[in-house]
Amino acid sequence: MQTLLGEAWPEFEIALNQSAPVSIRLNPAKPGWGGNIQDKTPVPWHPQGYYLPERPVFTLDPAFHAGAYYVQEASSMFLYEAVRQTTDFSRSLKVLDLCAAPGGKSTLLASMLFEQGNQGLLVANETIRSRIGPLRENLERWGHPNIAVSNAEVEAFAAMEGFFDLVLADAPCSGEGLFRKDPDAVQEWSLPHVEFCASRQKRILAAAVQALAPGGCLLFSTCTYNATENDDNAAWLAKTFDLQVIRLQIPADWGVVETGWGYQFFPHRVRGEGFYLTVFQKKATTLKKQATPGGFKNLKPLAKNQVSQAAAWLAPGAEVSFYQTAAGEVLALPESLEEEFRFLDTMLKSKWFGVNTGEFKGRDFVPNHALALNAWVSPEIPFVELNLENALLFLKKETFDLPDNSPKGWVLARFQGLNLGWMKVLPNRMNNYLPQERRIRMAIA
């Protein structure tokens, strides 16, 4: 770092000994929530990004559990500006986040599709099985119906030649940019590890290029500083594949450093951590025609006599197709993306898509937690607005007294206009249907 920064090294060293800034990114699909966090300062490169004066206990904020915002490091929000400058949202896009867990950049990309009035398709992939759970949970909170989650090696996407219009490879790296946030990253660092990460990144990037459509954009990012994992791999991309680097227009007062191939964030120049990003466009090539997918392998259409009952739980006008899993889960799929989902079903072994709306138990329909947090949930479903104390009790999966005039039957538990999950209100009690694995375990007093 002394060699890289020269005279700026002392400033960098001072920055590493300061506390890391705290930042959040609001969910534009859940507007109207102002939050109880005061003195938010905007992140320059993202319109919904804000710095917080201190780190609150996010676990004890019901709005966090409702998906009103994502706690994301500010430098990595620069992805928004790179995509904004390089991507045409006037058409339906297919987007791939190749190394997605825990979901910060996936939720950012999902919001960009939402804001542009273009539902498109986002595939969030994670190769490490143990990280799929947190990824699915975060995307479920975000509430978009046009997302698929997969657990696949990157070579599975190389086989989908030219399928995606935008591919993000936020590749695993040596983590130098996270040293002040994560002391463990310091202990794991070594020169051999840097070389290992750089080699692994090449494998990921080669698959990303194969999956990218002609004219599409590849974004390659890391949270490290060294050239071996950053500019050297960007140069390797340009030399090895038919790609053209894209230069961005970045205001000088942002403090972002332009490198030979990309853009570097340093904590002594920006209010954020270390981050690197470069953008390439794939030149025109001839693609082989993908086979037309057949039916879903493990899904069957929902019985016709059950469709209207399931549809009653969704917002009017939602254009969906209903399918059922072998376990009885009722999935709602966007009609406009059904062919894309069929293709993913053909090409990927482990994947999850569609909104899990619930299941039929006898003649009754039992709604799923995912539906409560999704944009497709019907606004006509009764709800009970909870105060902070009761909202936290709900999130601990406890019961509490409701007003006598509360609606009966299935109702949404709501906090500051945000859905938290399902309750079933009976004449003499309330049943809390928050999934056991989602409950708060921290003391709330």
CSV table of C-alpha atoms in Angstrom, one decimal:
chain,number,residue,atom,x,y,z
A,1,MET,CA,0.0,0.0,0.0
A,2,GLN,CA,2.9,2.4,0.7
A,3,THR,CA,4.2,1.7,-2.9
A,4,LEU,CA,0.7,2.1,-4.3
A,5,LEU,CA,-0.2,5.3,-2.5
A,6,GLY,CA,3.2,7.0,-2.1
A,7,GLU,CA,2.7,10.4,-0.3
A,8,ALA,CA,-0.9,9.6,0.5
A,9,TRP,CA,0.0,6.6,2.7
A,10,PRO,CA,-0.1,8.5,6.0
A,11,GLU,CA,-3.7,9.6,5.2
A,12,PHE,CA,-4.7,6.1,4.4
A,13,GLU,CA,-3.1,4.7,7.6
A,14,ILE,CA,-5.0,7.3,9.7
A,15,ALA,CA,-8.3,6.3,7.9
A,16,LEU,CA,-7.8,2.6,8.7
A,17,ASN,CA,-7.7,3.5,12.4
A,18,GLN,CA,-11.0,5.3,12.3
A,19,SER,CA,-14.4,3.7,12.7
A,20,ALA,CA,-16.0,2.5,9.4
A,21,PRO,CA,-19.0,4.6,8.3
A,22,VAL,CA,-22.5,3.1,8.5
A,23,SER,CA,-24.8,3.4,5.5
A,24,ILE,CA,-28.2,2.1,4.3
A,25,ARG,CA,-30.0,2.0,1.0
A,26,LEU,CA,-33.8,2.5,1.0
A,27,ASN,CA,-36.1,0.2,-0.9
A,28,PRO,CA,-38.0,2.2,-3.6
A,29,ALA,CA,-40.6,-0.6,-3.8
A,30,LYS,CA,-41.6,0.2,-0.2
A,31,PRO,CA,-42.0,4.0,-0.3
A,32,GLY,CA,-43.5,6.3,2.3
A,33,TRP,CA,-41.3,5.0,5.1
A,34,GLY,CA,-39.4,7.9,6.6
A,35,GLY,CA,-37.7,5.9,9.3
A,36,ASN,CA,-36.9,6.9,12.8
A,37,ILE,CA,-33.2,7.5,11.9
A,38,GLN,CA,-32.4,11.2,12.0
A,39,ASP,CA,-29.7,13.2,10.3
A,40,LYS,CA,-29.2,11.0,7.2
A,41,THR,CA,-26.5,12.3,4.9
A,42,PRO,CA,-26.8,11.3,1.2
A,43,VAL,CA,-24.3,8.9,-0.4
A,44,PRO,CA,-23.2,10.9,-3.5
A,45,TRP,CA,-23.4,8.0,-6.0
A,46,HIS,CA,-26.8,6.5,-5.1
A,47,PRO,CA,-30.1,8.4,-4.8
A,48,GLN,CA,-31.5,6.1,-2.1
A,49,GLY,CA,-28.2,5.7,-0.2
A,50,TYR,CA,-27.6,7.4,3.2
A,51,TYR,CA,-24.9,7.6,5.8
A,52,LEU,CA,-26.0,7.3,9.4
A,53,PRO,CA,-24.3,9.3,12.2
A,54,GLU,CA,-24.0,6.1,14.3
A,55,ARG,CA,-24.8,2.4,14.0
A,56,PRO,CA,-28.2,1.6,15.5
A,57,VAL,CA,-29.3,-1.9,16.5
A,58,PHE,CA,-30.8,-2.9,13.2
A,59,THR,CA,-32.1,-6.2,14.7
A,60,LEU,CA,-34.5,-4.2,16.9
A,61,ASP,CA,-35.8,-2.1,14.0
A,62,PRO,CA,-39.0,-3.7,12.5
A,63,ALA,CA,-38.5,-1.7,9.3
A,64,PHE,CA,-35.3,-3.6,8.7
A,65,HIS,CA,-37.2,-6.9,8.9
A,66,ALA,CA,-39.9,-5.5,6.6
A,67,GLY,CA,-37.3,-4.8,3.9
A,68,ALA,CA,-37.6,-1.0,4.0
A,69,TYR,CA,-33.9,-0.7,3.6
A,70,TYR,CA,-30.7,-2.7,3.2
A,71,VAL,CA,-27.6,-2.1,5.3
A,72,GLN,CA,-24.9,-1.7,2.6
A,73,GLU,CA,-21.4,-0.4,2.6
A,74,ALA,CA,-21.4,2.9,0.7
A,75,SER,CA,-18.6,2.4,-1.7
A,76,SER,CA,-20.3,-0.7,-3.1
A,77,MET,CA,-23.4,1.3,-3.9
A,78,PHE,CA,-21.3,2.8,-6.8
A,79,LEU,CA,-22.6,-0.1,-8.8
A,80,TYR,CA,-25.7,2.0,-9.3
A,81,GLU,CA,-23.9,4.7,-11.1
A,82,ALA,CA,-22.0,2.3,-13.3
A,83,VAL,CA,-25.2,0.5,-14.3
A,84,ARG,CA,-27.0,3.8,-14.8
A,85,GLN,CA,-24.4,5.1,-17.2
A,86,THR,CA,-24.0,1.9,-19.3
A,87,THR,CA,-27.4,0.1,-19.4
A,88,ASP,CA,-30.4,0.7,-21.6
A,89,PHE,CA,-33.5,0.1,-19.5
A,90,SER,CA,-36.0,0.8,-22.3
A,91,ARG,CA,-36.2,-3.0,-23.0
A,92,SER,CA,-36.8,-6.0,-20.8
A,93,LEU,CA,-33.4,-7.1,-19.4
A,94,LYS,CA,-32.0,-10.3,-18.1
A,95,VAL,CA,-29.5,-9.6,-15.3
A,96,LEU,CA,-27.2,-12.0,-13.5
A,97,ASP,CA,-25.4,-11.5,-10.2
A,98,LEU,CA,-22.9,-14.3,-10.3
A,99,CYS,CA,-21.6,-14.1,-6.8
A,100,ALA,CA,-24.6,-12.7,-5.0
A,101,ALA,CA,-24.6,-13.6,-1.2
A,102,PRO,CA,-25.6,-12.0,1.0
A,103,GLY,CA,-27.6,-10.0,-1.5
A,104,GLY,CA,-26.6,-6.3,-1.2
A,105,LYS,CA,-25.8,-5.8,-4.9
A,106,SER,CA,-28.7,-8.1,-5.9
A,107,THR,CA,-31.2,-5.9,-4.1
A,108,LEU,CA,-29.6,-2.9,-5.7
A,109,LEU,CA,-30.0,-4.3,-9.2
A,110,ALA,CA,-33.6,-5.4,-8.4
A,111,SER,CA,-34.4,-1.9,-7.4
A,112,MET,CA,-33.0,-0.5,-10.6
A,113,LEU,CA,-35.2,-2.8,-12.6
A,114,PHE,CA,-38.2,-1.7,-10.5
A,115,GLU,CA,-37.5,2.0,-10.8
A,116,GLN,CA,-37.2,2.0,-14.5
A,117,GLY,CA,-40.7,0.4,-14.8
A,118,ASN,CA,-39.0,-2.6,-16.3
A,119,GLN,CA,-39.6,-5.8,-14.3
A,120,GLY,CA,-37.1,-7.8,-16.3
A,121,LEU,CA,-35.4,-10.8,-14.7
A,122,LEU,CA,-32.7,-10.9,-12.0
A,123,VAL,CA,-30.9,-14.2,-11.3
A,124,ALA,CA,-28.9,-14.1,-8.0
A,125,ASN,CA,-26.4,-17.0,-7.9
A,126,GLU,CA,-24.3,-18.2,-5.0
A,127,THR,CA,-21.9,-21.2,-5.3
A,128,ILE,CA,-21.6,-21.8,-1.5
A,129,ARG,CA,-24.6,-23.7,-0.3
A,130,SER,CA,-24.5,-22.4,3.3
A,131,ARG,CA,-24.9,-18.8,2.0
A,132,ILE,CA,-28.1,-19.5,0.1
A,133,GLY,CA,-30.3,-19.1,3.1
A,134,PRO,CA,-29.3,-15.5,4.0
A,135,LEU,CA,-29.4,-14.6,0.3
A,136,ARG,CA,-33.0,-15.9,-0.1
A,137,GLU,CA,-34.1,-14.2,3.1
A,138,ASN,CA,-32.7,-10.8,2.0
A,139,LEU,CA,-34.3,-11.0,-1.4
A,140,GLU,CA,-37.6,-12.2,0.1
A,141,ARG,CA,-37.6,-9.1,2.3
A,142,TRP,CA,-36.9,-6.9,-0.7
A,143,GLY,CA,-40.2,-8.0,-2.1
A,144,HIS,CA,-39.8,-8.3,-5.9
A,145,PRO,CA,-41.5,-11.2,-7.8
A,146,ASN,CA,-39.1,-11.2,-10.8
A,147,ILE,CA,-36.1,-12.8,-9.0
A,148,ALA,CA,-34.6,-16.3,-9.2
A,149,VAL,CA,-32.0,-17.6,-6.7
A,150,SER,CA,-29.6,-20.3,-7.7
A,151,ASN,CA,-26.9,-22.4,-6.2
A,152,ALA,CA,-24.6,-23.3,-9.1
A,153,GLU,CA,-21.0,-23.3,-10.1
A,154,VAL,CA,-20.2,-20.5,-12.6
A,155,GLU,CA,-19.7,-23.0,-15.4
A,156,ALA,CA,-23.5,-23.6,-15.4
A,157,PHE,CA,-23.9,-20.1,-16.6
A,158,ALA,CA,-21.2,-20.4,-19.2
A,159,ALA,CA,-23.5,-23.0,-20.8
A,160,MET,CA,-26.2,-20.3,-21.1
A,161,GLU,CA,-24.3,-18.7,-23.9
A,162,GLY,CA,-25.4,-15.1,-24.5
A,163,PHE,CA,-28.5,-15.3,-22.2
A,164,PHE,CA,-27.9,-12.3,-20.0
A,165,ASP,CA,-27.9,-8.6,-20.9
A,166,LEU,CA,-26.0,-7.6,-17.8
A,167,VAL,CA,-23.6,-9.7,-15.7
A,168,LEU,CA,-22.1,-8.6,-12.4
A,169,ALA,CA,-19.1,-10.6,-11.1
A,170,ASP,CA,-18.5,-9.3,-7.6
A,171,ALA,CA,-15.7,-11.8,-7.3
A,172,PRO,CA,-14.3,-13.3,-4.0
A,173,CYS,CA,-11.1,-11.5,-3.2
A,174,SER,CA,-8.4,-11.0,-0.5
A,175,GLY,CA,-10.6,-8.4,1.2
A,176,GLU,CA,-8.0,-5.7,1.7
A,177,GLY,CA,-10.7,-3.1,1.5
A,178,LEU,CA,-12.4,-4.5,4.5
A,179,PHE,CA,-9.5,-4.6,7.0
A,180,ARG,CA,-10.9,-1.9,9.3
A,181,LYS,CA,-14.4,-3.5,9.3
A,182,ASP,CA,-13.3,-7.2,9.6
A,183,PRO,CA,-10.2,-8.0,11.6
A,184,ASP,CA,-10.4,-11.6,10.5
A,185,ALA,CA,-9.7,-10.4,6.9
A,186,VAL,CA,-6.3,-9.2,8.1
A,187,GLN,CA,-5.4,-12.6,9.5
A,188,GLU,CA,-6.4,-14.4,6.4
A,189,TRP,CA,-4.4,-12.2,4.0
A,190,SER,CA,-1.2,-13.6,2.4
A,191,LEU,CA,0.6,-13.2,-0.9
A,192,PRO,CA,-0.4,-16.8,-1.9
A,193,HIS,CA,-4.0,-16.0,-1.1
A,194,VAL,CA,-3.9,-13.0,-3.3
A,195,GLU,CA,-2.6,-15.2,-6.2
A,196,PHE,CA,-5.3,-17.8,-5.4
A,197,CYS,CA,-8.0,-15.2,-5.5
A,198,ALA,CA,-6.8,-13.7,-8.8
A,199,SER,CA,-6.8,-17.2,-10.4
A,200,ARG,CA,-10.3,-17.9,-9.1
A,201,GLN,CA,-11.5,-14.6,-10.4
A,202,LYS,CA,-10.3,-15.5,-13.9
A,203,ARG,CA,-12.4,-18.6,-13.8
A,204,ILE,CA,-15.5,-16.7,-12.7
A,205,LEU,CA,-14.9,-13.9,-15.3
A,206,ALA,CA,-14.5,-16.4,-18.1
A,207,ALA,CA,-17.9,-17.9,-17.3
A,208,ALA,CA,-19.4,-14.4,-17.0
A,209,VAL,CA,-18.2,-13.5,-20.5
A,210,GLN,CA,-19.8,-16.7,-22.0
A,211,ALA,CA,-23.1,-15.9,-20.3
A,212,LEU,CA,-23.2,-12.3,-21.6
A,213,ALA,CA,-25.2,-11.3,-24.7
A,214,PRO,CA,-23.5,-9.4,-27.5
A,215,GLY,CA,-23.7,-5.7,-26.7
A,216,GLY,CA,-24.2,-6.5,-23.0
A,217,CYS,CA,-22.2,-5.2,-20.1
A,218,LEU,CA,-20.0,-7.1,-17.7
A,219,LEU,CA,-19.2,-5.4,-14.3
A,220,PHE,CA,-16.3,-6.8,-12.4
A,221,SER,CA,-15.8,-5.7,-8.8
A,222,THR,CA,-13.8,-6.6,-5.7
A,223,CYS,CA,-13.3,-5.2,-2.2
A,224,THR,CA,-9.5,-5.1,-2.5
A,225,TYR,CA,-6.7,-2.8,-3.6
A,226,ASN,CA,-3.9,-4.8,-5.2
A,227,ALA,CA,-3.5,-4.7,-9.0
A,228,THR,CA,-3.1,-8.5,-9.2
A,229,GLU,CA,-6.8,-8.9,-8.5
A,230,ASN,CA,-8.0,-5.7,-10.0
A,231,ASP,CA,-6.4,-4.0,-13.0
A,232,ASP,CA,-4.3,-7.0,-14.0
A,233,ASN,CA,-7.4,-9.2,-14.3
A,234,ALA,CA,-9.2,-6.4,-16.1
A,235,ALA,CA,-6.3,-6.3,-18.6
A,236,TRP,CA,-6.5,-10.1,-18.9
A,237,LEU,CA,-10.2,-9.8,-19.7
A,238,ALA,CA,-9.5,-7.3,-22.5
A,239,LYS,CA,-6.7,-9.4,-24.0
A,240,THR,CA,-8.5,-12.7,-23.8
A,241,PHE,CA,-12.0,-11.9,-24.8
A,242,ASP,CA,-13.8,-9.7,-27.3
A,243,LEU,CA,-14.6,-7.0,-24.8
A,244,GLN,CA,-14.3,-3.2,-24.8
A,245,VAL,CA,-13.7,-1.3,-21.6
A,246,ILE,CA,-16.3,1.5,-20.9
A,247,ARG,CA,-15.2,4.7,-19.2
A,248,LEU,CA,-17.6,6.4,-16.8
A,249,GLN,CA,-18.1,10.1,-16.1
A,250,ILE,CA,-17.3,10.6,-12.5
A,251,PRO,CA,-17.4,14.0,-10.6
A,252,ALA,CA,-14.0,14.8,-9.2
A,253,ASP,CA,-15.4,15.8,-5.8
A,254,TRP,CA,-16.6,12.2,-5.2
A,255,GLY,CA,-12.9,11.2,-4.5
A,256,VAL,CA,-13.0,8.1,-6.7
A,257,VAL,CA,-9.6,7.3,-8.2
A,258,GLU,CA,-9.5,6.3,-11.9
A,259,THR,CA,-7.0,3.5,-12.5
A,260,GLY,CA,-5.7,2.1,-15.8
A,261,TRP,CA,-8.8,-0.1,-16.3
A,262,GLY,CA,-11.3,0.8,-13.6
A,263,TYR,CA,-12.2,2.8,-10.5
A,264,GLN,CA,-10.8,2.5,-7.0
A,265,PHE,CA,-12.2,3.6,-3.7
A,266,PHE,CA,-9.9,4.4,-0.8
A,267,PRO,CA,-11.1,5.2,2.7
A,268,HIS,CA,-9.0,8.3,3.0
A,269,ARG,CA,-10.6,9.8,-0.1
A,270,VAL,CA,-14.2,8.7,0.2
A,271,ARG,CA,-16.6,8.0,3.1
A,272,GLY,CA,-16.5,4.3,2.5
A,273,GLU,CA,-14.4,1.2,2.4
A,274,GLY,CA,-12.0,-0.1,-0.3
A,275,PHE,CA,-13.8,-1.1,-3.5
A,276,TYR,CA,-12.8,-1.6,-7.2
A,277,LEU,CA,-15.0,-1.7,-10.2
A,278,THR,CA,-14.6,-1.9,-14.0
A,279,VAL,CA,-17.1,-2.2,-16.8
A,280,PHE,CA,-16.8,-3.9,-20.2
A,281,GLN,CA,-19.1,-4.2,-23.1
A,282,LYS,CA,-19.2,-7.4,-25.2
A,283,LYS,CA,-18.6,-6.9,-28.9
A,284,ALA,CA,-20.9,-8.4,-31.5
A,285,THR,CA,-20.7,-12.1,-32.0
A,286,THR,CA,-22.7,-14.9,-33.5
A,287,LEU,CA,-24.7,-16.9,-31.0
A,288,LYS,CA,-26.1,-20.4,-31.4
A,289,LYS,CA,-29.8,-20.5,-30.9
A,290,GLN,CA,-30.9,-21.7,-27.5
A,291,ALA,CA,-33.3,-24.6,-27.4
A,292,THR,CA,-36.9,-23.7,-26.6
A,293,PRO,CA,-37.6,-25.0,-23.1
A,294,GLY,CA,-40.3,-27.4,-22.4
A,295,GLY,CA,-42.4,-27.7,-19.2
A,296,PHE,CA,-41.1,-27.3,-15.7
A,297,LYS,CA,-39.4,-30.4,-14.3
A,298,ASN,CA,-40.9,-30.4,-10.8
A,299,LEU,CA,-43.8,-28.0,-11.0
A,300,LYS,CA,-47.4,-28.6,-12.1
A,301,PRO,CA,-50.0,-26.0,-12.9
A,302,LEU,CA,-52.3,-25.3,-10.0
A,303,ALA,CA,-55.7,-26.9,-10.3
A,304,LYS,CA,-58.2,-24.7,-12.1
A,305,ASN,CA,-60.7,-24.8,-9.2
A,306,GLN,CA,-58.0,-23.4,-6.8
A,307,VAL,CA,-56.6,-20.6,-9.0
A,308,SER,CA,-59.3,-18.0,-8.1
A,309,GLN,CA,-58.8,-18.7,-4.4
A,310,ALA,CA,-55.0,-18.2,-4.7
A,311,ALA,CA,-55.4,-15.1,-6.9
A,312,ALA,CA,-57.6,-13.4,-4.3
A,313,TRP,CA,-54.4,-13.0,-2.1
A,314,LEU,CA,-52.6,-11.0,-4.8
A,315,ALA,CA,-53.0,-7.4,-5.9
A,316,PRO,CA,-55.6,-6.9,-8.6
A,317,GLY,CA,-54.1,-6.8,-12.1
A,318,ALA,CA,-51.1,-9.0,-11.2
A,319,GLU,CA,-50.4,-11.0,-14.4
A,320,VAL,CA,-49.3,-14.3,-13.0
A,321,SER,CA,-49.3,-18.0,-13.6
A,322,PHE,CA,-49.8,-20.4,-10.7
A,323,TYR,CA,-47.9,-23.6,-10.2
A,324,GLN,CA,-47.6,-26.0,-7.4
A,325,THR,CA,-44.5,-27.9,-6.1
A,326,ALA,CA,-44.4,-31.5,-5.0
A,327,ALA,CA,-44.5,-30.3,-1.4
A,328,GLY,CA,-47.7,-28.4,-2.1
A,329,GLU,CA,-46.3,-24.8,-2.2
A,330,VAL,CA,-48.3,-22.5,-4.5
A,331,LEU,CA,-45.9,-20.4,-6.6
A,332,ALA,CA,-47.0,-17.3,-8.5
A,333,LEU,CA,-44.8,-16.6,-11.6
A,334,PRO,CA,-44.8,-13.4,-13.7
A,335,GLU,CA,-46.5,-14.4,-17.0
A,336,SER,CA,-44.0,-12.2,-18.9
A,337,LEU,CA,-41.1,-14.3,-17.6
A,338,GLU,CA,-42.5,-17.8,-17.7
A,339,GLU,CA,-40.3,-18.8,-20.7
A,340,GLU,CA,-37.2,-17.5,-19.0
A,341,PHE,CA,-38.0,-19.4,-15.8
A,342,ARG,CA,-38.5,-22.6,-17.9
A,343,PHE,CA,-35.1,-22.1,-19.4
A,344,LEU,CA,-33.5,-21.6,-16.0
A,345,ASP,CA,-35.3,-24.7,-14.8
A,346,THR,CA,-33.8,-26.7,-17.6
A,347,MET,CA,-30.2,-25.4,-17.1
A,348,LEU,CA,-29.9,-25.2,-13.3
A,349,LYS,CA,-30.2,-28.0,-10.8
A,350,SER,CA,-30.7,-26.0,-7.6
A,351,LYS,CA,-32.9,-22.9,-8.1
A,352,TRP,CA,-35.8,-21.1,-6.5
A,353,PHE,CA,-38.1,-18.7,-8.3
A,354,GLY,CA,-41.7,-17.4,-8.1
A,355,VAL,CA,-43.5,-15.9,-5.1
A,356,ASN,CA,-44.4,-18.6,-2.6
A,357,THR,CA,-47.9,-17.5,-1.9
A,358,GLY,CA,-48.9,-20.3,0.5
A,359,GLU,CA,-50.5,-23.7,0.4
A,360,PHE,CA,-53.9,-25.4,0.5
A,361,LYS,CA,-54.7,-27.3,3.6
A,362,GLY,CA,-58.0,-29.0,2.8
A,363,ARG,CA,-60.2,-26.3,1.4
A,364,ASP,CA,-58.4,-23.5,3.2
A,365,PHE,CA,-55.5,-21.5,1.9
A,366,VAL,CA,-52.7,-20.7,4.3
A,367,PRO,CA,-50.6,-17.7,3.2
A,368,ASN,CA,-46.8,-17.9,3.2
A,369,HIS,CA,-44.5,-15.3,4.9
A,370,ALA,CA,-42.9,-14.5,1.6
A,371,LEU,CA,-46.2,-13.2,0.2
A,372,ALA,CA,-46.6,-10.8,3.2
A,373,LEU,CA,-43.3,-9.0,2.2
A,374,ASN,CA,-43.9,-9.1,-1.5
A,375,ALA,CA,-45.1,-6.3,-3.8
A,376,TRP,CA,-47.8,-8.6,-5.1
A,377,VAL,CA,-49.7,-9.0,-1.8
A,378,SER,CA,-53.2,-7.7,-2.1
A,379,PRO,CA,-53.7,-4.2,-0.6
A,380,GLU,CA,-57.3,-5.3,0.3
A,381,ILE,CA,-56.1,-7.8,2.9
A,382,PRO,CA,-57.0,-6.7,6.4
A,383,PHE,CA,-54.1,-5.5,8.6
A,384,VAL,CA,-53.4,-4.4,12.2
A,385,GLU,CA,-51.0,-1.5,12.7
A,386,LEU,CA,-48.6,-2.3,15.5
A,387,ASN,CA,-46.7,0.0,17.8
A,388,LEU,CA,-43.0,-0.6,18.3
A,389,GLU,CA,-43.4,-2.7,21.4
A,390,ASN,CA,-45.9,-5.1,19.8
A,391,ALA,CA,-44.0,-5.1,16.5
A,392,LEU,CA,-40.9,-6.4,18.3
A,393,LEU,CA,-43.0,-8.9,20.2
A,394,PHE,CA,-44.4,-10.1,16.8
A,395,LEU,CA,-40.9,-10.4,15.5
A,396,LYS,CA,-39.9,-12.5,18.5
A,397,LYS,CA,-42.8,-14.8,17.5
A,398,GLU,CA,-44.7,-14.0,20.7
A,399,THR,CA,-48.4,-13.3,21.2
A,400,PHE,CA,-49.9,-10.1,22.7
A,401,ASP,CA,-53.3,-8.5,23.1
A,402,LEU,CA,-54.9,-6.8,20.1
A,403,PRO,CA,-57.7,-4.2,20.2
A,404,ASP,CA,-61.2,-5.7,20.5
A,405,ASN,CA,-62.1,-4.2,17.1
A,406,SER,CA,-59.3,-5.9,15.2
A,407,PRO,CA,-60.3,-7.7,12.1
A,408,LYS,CA,-60.7,-11.5,12.4
A,409,GLY,CA,-59.1,-14.2,10.4
A,410,TRP,CA,-55.9,-13.8,8.4
A,411,VAL,CA,-54.5,-10.3,8.9
A,412,LEU,CA,-51.2,-8.6,8.1
A,413,ALA,CA,-49.1,-7.4,11.0
A,414,ARG,CA,-47.9,-4.0,10.0
A,415,PHE,CA,-45.5,-1.4,11.4
A,416,GLN,CA,-45.4,2.2,10.0
A,417,GLY,CA,-47.2,1.0,6.9
A,418,LEU,CA,-44.8,-1.9,6.3
A,419,ASN,CA,-45.9,-5.6,6.4
A,420,LEU,CA,-44.1,-7.8,8.9
A,421,GLY,CA,-45.9,-11.1,8.4
A,422,TRP,CA,-49.2,-12.9,9.1
A,423,MET,CA,-51.4,-13.3,12.2
A,424,LYS,CA,-54.6,-15.2,12.5
A,425,VAL,CA,-56.9,-13.4,14.8
A,426,LEU,CA,-59.5,-15.6,16.6
A,427,PRO,CA,-62.3,-14.5,18.9
A,428,ASN,CA,-60.2,-15.0,22.0
A,429,ARG,CA,-56.6,-15.1,20.9
A,430,MET,CA,-54.1,-14.3,18.2
A,431,ASN,CA,-51.8,-16.8,16.5
A,432,ASN,CA,-48.4,-15.5,15.3
A,433,TYR,CA,-47.4,-17.1,11.9
A,434,LEU,CA,-43.9,-15.6,11.7
A,435,PRO,CA,-41.5,-18.5,10.6
A,436,GLN,CA,-39.6,-19.8,13.5
A,437,GLU,CA,-36.2,-19.2,11.8
A,438,ARG,CA,-37.0,-15.5,11.3
A,439,ARG,CA,-37.7,-14.7,14.9
A,440,ILE,CA,-35.6,-12.2,16.8
A,441,ARG,CA,-33.5,-13.9,19.5
A,442,MET,CA,-32.0,-10.8,21.0
A,443,ALA,CA,-33.6,-9.3,24.2
A,444,ILE,CA,-35.7,-6.3,23.4
A,445,ALA,CA,-35.8,-4.7,26.8
